[in-house]
């Protein structure tokens, strides 16, 4: 499939363009390597090409001739860097089947197609089809993702960092697989940092720099010019930098296009052997003496070790072309921040309020909210919370991003509670609804939304440590009952940090799901079916995360039985008393309004 | 620092446990840099977690920083000496800001507050995160999170830091940041165990240990591993470009001690 783009621009909400003025022409059956440092717009461009994001301006033309039956953008498959956020189903078979079902491929044909796609990625159907994709190794997961992308017979396959995190054998096998796919006529675009591996096999290389195209052309012309990659912050492949030096020394005539060419060149024109030993005396000799066969290496004494490994300090001491770590550190440190140098970081405004006052507001607010059965107090509370959020300077965009996942679910619940078959007041398509039910349901839904809003407000204005200490203070009396309160407060504060992480993973899962089937946009991404597909992988991610975090907590010497000295000191000031009184007064008023209305 | 004698380790595989490593002997002296490698699932992680008391060997004797880890009470004490930086940057930030995250380890040590705060700022500066002391953890990049994780090891004044494929999920810049940070610590005397799958990082290490088939297949210098042992070939490793050039030079009669291991060595040849 041939892809052309014309003056593509993409801006994230309110930011400067992430990609700008991209005009490309990628011919059918070619392998294009896309590279650039992080933040160069590489990933954004890949998403635009996969039609997973809409350009702010400009257009993409997919020129697929007559062969494909699919809608244009759906002839593009994309595989993302982390396989964990792209696998959904209980078995490999079902996982790959998803894309086929989305495209209406009949059931009889599916098994054959799935087996074919797995075979292309080097996995045997009989061995893998029934296994859970979540329990495979990293390399195997990556292959299943690619098989899922291939099964739908895409005209274009986009791979983002396909070798990241793979062991050397898996990475090598993946490189070979990519070459096979290319020779089968598939058009490929690969975003990667691994220039040594991918440049030699690329038909064309696109280098991105600050959102724009820095270079677009064949790999040899790129590697022959030392400035091109360096300007974009990239390190040239070893064969190119070595080759260029060899050219300068008159050993080679031209910079080689791959490692093999370099080796052939150096075979014909051997390097001059250095006259002096650059390596510390004895290293080579002892290295030779330690050349033992595998398996019986464990008999050396420590003296031998220290003699053999006396390299310390010589190794890569002058390795970095950049300024040293300390210099770099110095440049980014702000001059003394008086607030930080005080005892406890005391933050302005809402952040600075004692967490106990906020906990009080949170608990009282929740209780009062639960007792509200009419619209008026709920609306009052909503107004109050909105005012508080504004005064805490929480941006609307941030709040919206937080609430978005809940909205459709609540809308659905609301409609559900309005359904009435016995005494309908009006009909909405096939559904018959009653006003009374809608009001009742609406109040319930609003109440829950406000409870979530209260929690959101609390966590947005309180970081983990104060939140933990405030809670710890409140539940400390339970310690006399033998309850490990410290475990509880730690668990709560760590769990609350999960929220932004979960939202991030959710977005990744949705993107991956979108690349497998229909490009769902807007509310369609929150349909019950999409949510049902995402829930299992999300749970697996959350459980894995919980396990890893627990290990990290244990590894850092956390012992619930031991005395800790919290860095955050609870300090109740007059401002906190005023806030607590205010909270009590407002809660009482809202409770009263809820009673009388 | 580490004296592992004939240890066995079992790992979880689904419901049942199986022995993943058997008869492992490895000694690591204070101040050494050792690279550890092996295919995915070979038991690397089980082994290194046993070094800071997160796992217990099912057989053999293991002493770390002079503490016999067969005794349960030492498994908590050893964390004072040996710290881990894990692979996943997202799964090791316990605090909600870098400040609070580093504080967490110090709080566990029971340091007094004034000293703790001064120490936190010192460490943030050391790992280059002073300007982000109060940033939300979720806004940190992968490289910044790993630097923060190193900071947490420093907070506990670890004499040895184990990097469990700590750079594998990072981009090249984040990777070289962490590598530089680790090298700085090593040159200041910290013992480093660097677990990696990357050939360049292996070749640059003064000592390499290779795990496979449930045992230690190799423990020695990089030159003898890449230029005289058949192990890399048997394991199906693709040698790094520097080693491939080195093999050619070896064929042309260069002595072992002149053969290049890293891209840097290679550049110095010309």
XYZ file of C-alpha atoms in Angstrom, chain B residues 38-164:
127
model
C 21.088 -15.030 30.535
C 17.992 -15.592 28.412
C 14.574 -14.483 29.669
C 13.281 -16.828 32.314
C 16.675 -18.360 33.172
C 16.441 -17.396 36.821
C 18.442 -14.161 36.830
C 15.778 -12.305 38.734
C 15.340 -15.115 41.288
C 19.076 -15.112 41.909
C 19.519 -11.400 42.404
C 16.431 -11.100 44.547
C 17.955 -13.674 46.845
C 20.927 -11.312 47.287
C 18.791 -8.754 49.066
C 16.647 -11.175 50.957
C 13.509 -11.048 48.808
C 13.972 -14.745 47.927
C 15.412 -17.489 50.043
C 17.630 -20.141 48.483
C 16.253 -23.638 48.926
C 19.749 -25.043 49.370
C 23.382 -24.058 49.820
C 24.783 -21.183 51.801
C 24.500 -17.511 50.978
C 26.194 -14.727 52.839
C 25.820 -11.121 51.767
C 27.742 -8.266 53.385
C 28.773 -10.729 56.063
C 25.178 -11.662 56.896
C 24.122 -15.286 56.660
C 20.868 -15.127 54.727
C 19.730 -18.526 55.938
C 18.721 -16.679 59.104
C 15.373 -14.895 58.705
C 16.377 -11.852 60.784
C 19.247 -11.135 58.385
C 16.934 -10.947 55.398
C 15.634 -7.590 56.609
C 19.064 -6.392 57.722
C 20.654 -7.122 54.340
C 18.439 -4.504 52.677
C 20.569 -1.908 54.454
C 23.490 -3.056 52.351
C 22.079 -4.304 49.079
C 19.446 -2.468 47.086
C 17.699 -3.230 43.829
C 16.689 -1.089 40.886
C 13.945 -2.971 39.077
C 13.202 -3.224 35.396
C 9.852 -1.479 35.232
C 10.285 2.252 35.883
C 6.596 2.638 36.690
C 6.417 -0.018 39.371
C 8.877 1.245 41.942
C 7.794 4.744 42.835
C 6.159 4.490 46.238
C 5.869 8.201 46.990
C 3.740 10.604 44.992
C 6.644 12.988 44.378
C 10.411 12.347 44.096
C 10.817 14.034 47.483
C 8.354 11.683 49.166
C 9.685 8.680 47.326
C 13.202 9.120 48.630
C 11.772 9.978 52.022
C 10.066 6.577 52.168
C 13.311 4.625 52.569
C 14.695 7.117 55.079
C 11.480 7.015 57.094
C 11.906 3.256 57.332
C 15.387 3.767 58.704
C 14.050 6.008 61.421
C 16.265 8.994 60.571
C 15.409 12.202 62.373
C 13.441 14.704 60.363
C 15.964 17.536 59.896
C 18.705 15.211 58.796
C 16.270 13.352 56.590
C 15.218 16.460 54.680
C 18.803 17.585 54.148
C 19.701 14.097 52.966
C 16.757 13.941 50.552
C 17.875 17.157 48.868
C 21.432 15.903 48.700
C 20.299 12.725 46.984
C 17.952 14.486 44.586
C 20.889 16.615 43.544
C 23.114 13.577 43.125
C 20.663 11.919 40.754
C 19.866 15.178 38.953
C 16.250 15.525 40.065
C 16.448 18.606 42.302
C 14.342 20.608 39.900
C 11.639 17.936 40.047
C 11.578 17.412 43.808
C 7.873 18.134 44.032
C 6.743 17.067 40.590
C 3.966 14.514 40.385
C 5.500 11.081 39.969
C 3.213 10.318 37.047
C 4.769 13.169 35.051
C 8.312 11.767 35.261
C 9.875 10.102 32.245
C 11.107 6.506 32.416
C 14.707 7.649 32.731
C 13.820 10.072 35.528
C 11.944 7.363 37.398
C 14.939 5.045 37.188
C 17.215 7.821 38.439
C 14.789 8.273 41.303
C 14.992 4.539 42.009
C 18.778 4.835 42.178
C 18.269 7.748 44.565
C 16.201 5.486 46.809
C 19.116 3.032 46.926
C 21.418 5.890 47.915
C 18.984 6.925 50.637
C 19.548 3.561 52.263
C 23.307 3.987 51.847
C 23.532 0.729 49.984
C 27.040 -0.652 49.572
C 25.866 -2.664 46.615
C 23.254 -1.824 44.005
C 21.770 -4.433 41.713
C 20.348 -3.115 38.451
C 17.832 -5.676 37.201
